[in-house]
Amino acid sequence: MKKHQDNGFPAELRTEPDGHELREIWSVLGREAPSPVSPEATDRAWDALAGRLGLRDSKPTVDGSRSSWGLGRVLLRAAAILMLATGVTAAWYAVPVTRAAGPGESVAVVLPDGSAVQLNAGSSLSYTRGFAWLPGLSRGMRSVSLQGEAFFDVRPGVRPFRVEAGPADVRVLGTRFNVRARGSGAAVDARVEVEEGRVEVWDADRTSSLILSAGEAARFRPGSGRLAREAVEPTRIASWRSGGLTVVDEPLSAILRELSLRYGVRVVLTDPEAGRPRLSVYYPELDSLESVLSDLATQQDLQYRRTNDGWELF
């Protein structure tokens, strides 16, 4: 015989006169998948839930009122519903929203505050629902977490806007900027470029920061944890949004990984050592992948060829 599972049913409710029924309610609510419901459908949703909880089964007395026992059952059930609904809502709000752009894709995201984000290929963005702890209970900061590359058009607001991307910790009130953080762990090469407004970028230890204005960039070299200020041509910021490619002093291997994501095909180097040289590349608009590989191969005295699943340089 299977042991009865309480699934977290509170011990203080087990001794209540209606404890058995409350446990059944707990079980029903525990199976409810938390999901947003439109205002128009709220009454129908609660009515359906009430039916599953048996809240429509108490009988009126001879004088038309409900019995005290029936009313007690309803009140106890209502208390359980309120407790669980709050817990489920809190749990639902605690699960971050994640948006992603796959290889060869670019995805537009509108954040809860109205700020706009465009994700480059092979990138993902996570943030809390509504930038809030609970409905009506806002967090002190509008925070997002980025892996990959994205362009931000932040809507001005009282609460600061924060982007965490590898070693980069970016904070603004309202501006337009691009953040790129490819790689993992200590190998992340992060760069923040400002198109409009001002941005504060903190170092990996959160001990010092740089204030960037339009036309400036902050760079984190892999493993250094230190910030370096750089100038950037405004027209080249986030050129990927219009089909271009801008790479500033990055290894050939990183450039090939970026091309692999942009075109959605496999691009590899047969000799890892050949990927170490650092290059700067700018294409206002990318042509075919083969034409770009031809340029890179010529520049680095390499050859390239098509394979069954993509391309390789050797």
XYZ file of C-alpha atoms in Angstrom:
314
model
C 0.000 0.000 0.000
C 1.401 3.383 -0.975
C 2.154 5.789 1.799
C -0.065 8.901 1.679
C 1.814 11.910 0.317
C 1.090 15.274 1.988
C 2.999 17.259 -0.662
C 3.912 19.939 1.862
C 0.470 20.139 3.551
C 0.991 22.383 6.661
C 1.081 20.491 9.951
C -1.031 23.171 11.662
C -3.953 22.433 9.338
C -3.923 18.662 9.882
C -5.608 18.944 13.291
C -8.384 21.232 12.093
C -11.925 19.755 12.216
C -12.033 20.003 8.449
C -8.421 18.843 8.042
C -9.236 15.980 5.714
C -11.100 18.245 3.302
C -8.396 20.903 3.528
C -5.847 18.273 2.566
C -7.935 17.452 -0.506
C -8.046 21.167 -1.390
C -4.279 21.360 -0.960
C -3.875 18.451 -3.342
C -6.151 20.031 -5.966
C -4.419 23.420 -5.789
C -1.022 21.751 -5.911
C -1.938 20.335 -9.304
C -3.018 23.717 -10.672
C -0.408 25.027 -13.124
C 0.216 28.711 -12.368
C -0.471 30.648 -15.542
C -1.666 34.181 -16.323
C -5.394 34.646 -16.802
C -6.931 37.582 -18.651
C -9.210 39.890 -16.649
C -12.189 38.772 -18.753
C -11.569 35.135 -17.868
C -10.892 35.601 -14.142
C -14.452 34.877 -12.950
C -14.716 31.797 -15.143
C -11.329 30.518 -13.955
C -12.218 30.934 -10.271
C -15.653 29.399 -10.842
C -14.058 26.363 -12.447
C -11.580 26.053 -9.591
C -14.375 26.395 -7.030
C -16.140 23.502 -8.721
C -13.045 21.313 -8.446
C -12.693 22.294 -4.786
C -16.353 21.561 -3.986
C -17.119 25.072 -2.811
C -20.614 24.895 -4.295
C -21.820 21.929 -2.276
C -22.854 23.455 1.084
C -26.635 23.233 1.668
C -28.896 26.038 2.890
C -30.885 25.481 6.124
C -34.670 25.623 6.395
C -34.611 29.417 6.863
C -32.442 29.876 3.788
C -29.139 30.567 5.590
C -26.132 28.295 5.394
C -25.373 26.057 8.342
C -22.539 27.147 10.620
C -20.684 23.939 9.752
C -21.099 24.643 6.030
C -19.979 28.244 6.522
C -16.993 27.061 8.576
C -15.999 24.709 5.786
C -16.187 27.546 3.261
C -14.135 29.879 5.484
C -11.490 27.237 6.119
C -11.335 26.454 2.444
C -11.120 30.139 1.585
C -8.210 30.497 4.021
C -6.426 27.576 2.393
C -7.063 29.020 -1.069
C -5.728 32.425 -0.027
C -2.618 30.898 1.540
C -1.933 28.682 -1.446
C -2.790 31.307 -4.047
C -0.273 33.671 -2.453
C 2.356 30.944 -2.378
C 1.711 29.859 -5.946
C 1.756 33.463 -7.171
C 5.037 34.131 -5.344
C 6.540 30.961 -6.793
C 5.329 31.900 -10.277
C 6.839 35.377 -9.998
C 10.110 33.877 -8.713
C 10.581 31.901 -11.950
C 12.401 34.200 -14.400
C 11.193 34.843 -17.919
C 13.765 33.789 -20.517
C 13.784 34.847 -24.162
C 16.299 33.435 -26.616
C 17.453 33.884 -30.210
C 18.702 30.716 -31.871
C 21.403 30.451 -34.546
C 20.531 32.596 -37.537
C 17.840 34.483 -35.590
C 17.320 37.950 -34.180
C 14.554 38.355 -31.595
C 12.856 41.551 -30.389
C 11.801 41.656 -26.725
C 9.646 44.226 -24.932
C 10.377 44.261 -21.202
C 7.768 44.858 -18.451
C 8.698 48.560 -18.194
C 8.365 49.115 -21.940
C 12.106 49.029 -22.649
C 13.026 47.360 -25.941
C 15.743 44.757 -26.452
C 16.957 43.141 -29.645
C 18.779 39.830 -29.187
C 21.511 38.796 -31.577
C 21.808 35.179 -32.771
C 22.772 32.645 -30.099
C 21.799 34.951 -27.213
C 19.379 34.758 -24.281
C 17.882 37.244 -21.830
C 16.320 36.507 -18.417
C 14.352 38.805 -16.096
C 11.768 38.671 -13.310
C 8.079 38.904 -14.178
C 6.942 42.509 -14.104
C 10.256 43.484 -12.479
C 8.309 42.761 -9.270
C 8.306 40.506 -6.207
C 4.524 40.167 -6.428
C 1.771 42.056 -8.280
C 1.912 45.623 -6.990
C 5.213 45.016 -5.140
C 7.987 46.277 -7.422
C 11.644 45.428 -7.062
C 14.061 48.268 -6.400
C 15.899 47.748 -9.690
C 14.961 46.639 -13.192
C 17.456 43.809 -13.632
C 18.126 41.509 -16.578
C 20.733 38.826 -17.212
C 22.269 38.473 -20.676
C 24.223 35.714 -22.343
C 25.462 36.643 -25.800
C 24.738 40.000 -27.390
C 21.854 42.465 -27.277
C 21.007 46.070 -28.027
C 19.042 47.924 -25.321
C 16.750 50.909 -25.706
C 15.942 51.586 -22.055
C 12.850 53.520 -21.155
C 13.593 56.263 -18.590
C 12.330 55.512 -15.105
C 12.903 56.184 -11.413
C 14.281 52.695 -10.826
C 17.781 52.032 -12.205
C 18.103 49.530 -15.049
C 20.788 46.858 -14.663
C 22.303 44.377 -17.121
C 24.460 41.508 -15.864
C 26.495 39.941 -18.666
C 29.492 37.840 -17.662
C 31.951 40.205 -15.953
C 29.982 43.263 -17.086
C 27.590 44.961 -14.664
C 25.863 47.801 -16.527
C 23.588 50.367 -14.847
C 21.570 53.127 -16.504
C 18.432 55.212 -16.072
C 17.476 55.561 -19.722
C 19.651 55.266 -22.811
C 20.638 53.163 -25.859
C 23.603 50.807 -25.766
C 24.918 47.437 -26.931
C 26.267 44.662 -24.690
C 28.270 41.709 -25.983
C 29.421 38.896 -23.662
C 30.365 35.719 -25.503
C 32.057 32.738 -23.876
C 31.856 31.230 -20.392
C 33.623 31.539 -17.060
C 36.939 33.386 -17.146
C 36.961 33.189 -20.960
C 34.147 35.736 -21.388
C 35.110 38.688 -23.562
C 32.642 41.469 -22.747
C 32.186 44.849 -24.427
C 29.683 47.630 -23.719
C 29.146 50.332 -26.374
C 27.027 53.453 -25.862
C 25.024 54.924 -28.720
C 23.057 57.509 -26.741
C 23.001 58.809 -23.151
C 25.304 57.704 -20.345
C 26.051 54.277 -18.914
C 27.895 53.170 -15.782
C 29.880 49.938 -16.137
C 31.320 48.178 -13.088
C 34.327 45.847 -13.014
C 34.130 42.143 -12.131
C 34.796 42.808 -8.420
C 32.211 45.632 -8.301
C 34.895 47.861 -6.767
C 35.348 50.450 -9.537
C 33.399 51.702 -12.526
C 33.551 53.766 -15.704
C 30.974 56.325 -16.820
C 30.566 56.053 -20.583
C 29.029 58.618 -22.913
C 27.886 58.255 -26.524
C 30.701 57.002 -28.743
C 32.547 55.271 -25.896
C 32.972 51.616 -24.987
C 34.165 49.572 -22.001
C 36.033 46.311 -22.572
C 36.689 43.342 -20.287
C 39.610 41.216 -21.441
C 39.198 37.500 -20.637
C 40.634 36.668 -17.230
C 41.667 40.236 -16.400
C 38.551 41.398 -14.574
C 39.603 44.941 -15.439
C 37.863 47.646 -17.407
C 39.405 49.522 -20.310
C 37.840 52.562 -21.935
C 37.810 52.604 -25.739
C 36.486 54.886 -28.450
C 33.915 53.471 -30.877
C 32.522 54.777 -34.141
C 28.793 55.408 -33.435
C 27.751 54.095 -36.861
C 29.413 50.756 -36.088
C 27.638 50.143 -32.795
C 25.488 47.022 -33.041
C 25.913 46.881 -36.803
C 24.526 43.334 -36.593
C 21.027 44.849 -36.255
C 21.167 45.926 -39.903
C 22.925 42.804 -41.161
C 26.503 43.976 -40.616
C 29.399 42.685 -38.514
C 31.751 44.617 -36.252
C 34.521 42.797 -34.385
C 37.180 44.707 -32.439
C 40.458 42.965 -31.584
C 39.123 39.432 -31.074
C 40.692 36.041 -31.887
C 39.941 34.508 -35.274
C 38.340 31.591 -33.441
C 35.804 33.978 -31.812
C 35.026 35.557 -35.184
C 34.323 32.149 -36.691
C 32.038 31.246 -33.767
C 30.135 34.476 -34.348
C 29.774 33.706 -38.052
C 28.573 30.207 -37.167
C 25.812 31.722 -35.004
C 24.884 34.418 -37.505
C 24.548 32.036 -40.449
C 23.323 29.028 -38.454
C 25.972 26.644 -39.832
C 29.068 24.931 -38.443
C 32.368 26.767 -39.040
C 35.567 25.241 -37.594
C 39.330 25.567 -37.653
C 41.293 22.360 -38.124
C 44.302 23.889 -36.347
C 43.429 25.586 -33.012
C 46.676 27.567 -33.108
C 45.471 29.301 -36.264
C 42.604 30.787 -34.266
C 44.773 32.738 -31.835
C 45.617 35.846 -33.936
C 43.442 38.815 -32.966
C 41.664 40.704 -35.713
C 39.356 43.668 -36.200
C 36.667 43.219 -38.840
C 33.928 45.517 -40.087
C 31.248 44.741 -42.670
C 28.456 47.327 -43.036
C 26.403 44.489 -44.518
C 27.379 40.838 -44.650
C 27.340 39.061 -47.982
C 27.496 35.280 -48.285
C 29.356 33.303 -45.628
C 31.730 31.997 -48.273
C 32.794 35.519 -49.234
C 33.589 36.384 -45.598
C 35.539 33.152 -45.113
C 37.451 33.893 -48.290
C 38.487 37.297 -46.908
C 39.572 35.826 -43.564
C 41.437 32.926 -45.157
C 43.322 35.274 -47.491
C 44.224 37.614 -44.635
C 45.512 34.772 -42.431
C 47.137 32.714 -45.203
C 44.621 29.882 -44.754
C 42.360 27.896 -47.015
C 38.695 27.024 -46.623
C 36.313 24.392 -47.933
C 32.747 23.260 -47.605
C 32.034 20.130 -45.533
C 28.979 17.920 -45.122
C 27.738 19.985 -42.164
C 29.257 23.437 -42.783
C 32.686 24.930 -43.471
C 36.229 24.546 -42.224
C 39.425 26.611 -42.431
C 42.778 24.841 -42.599
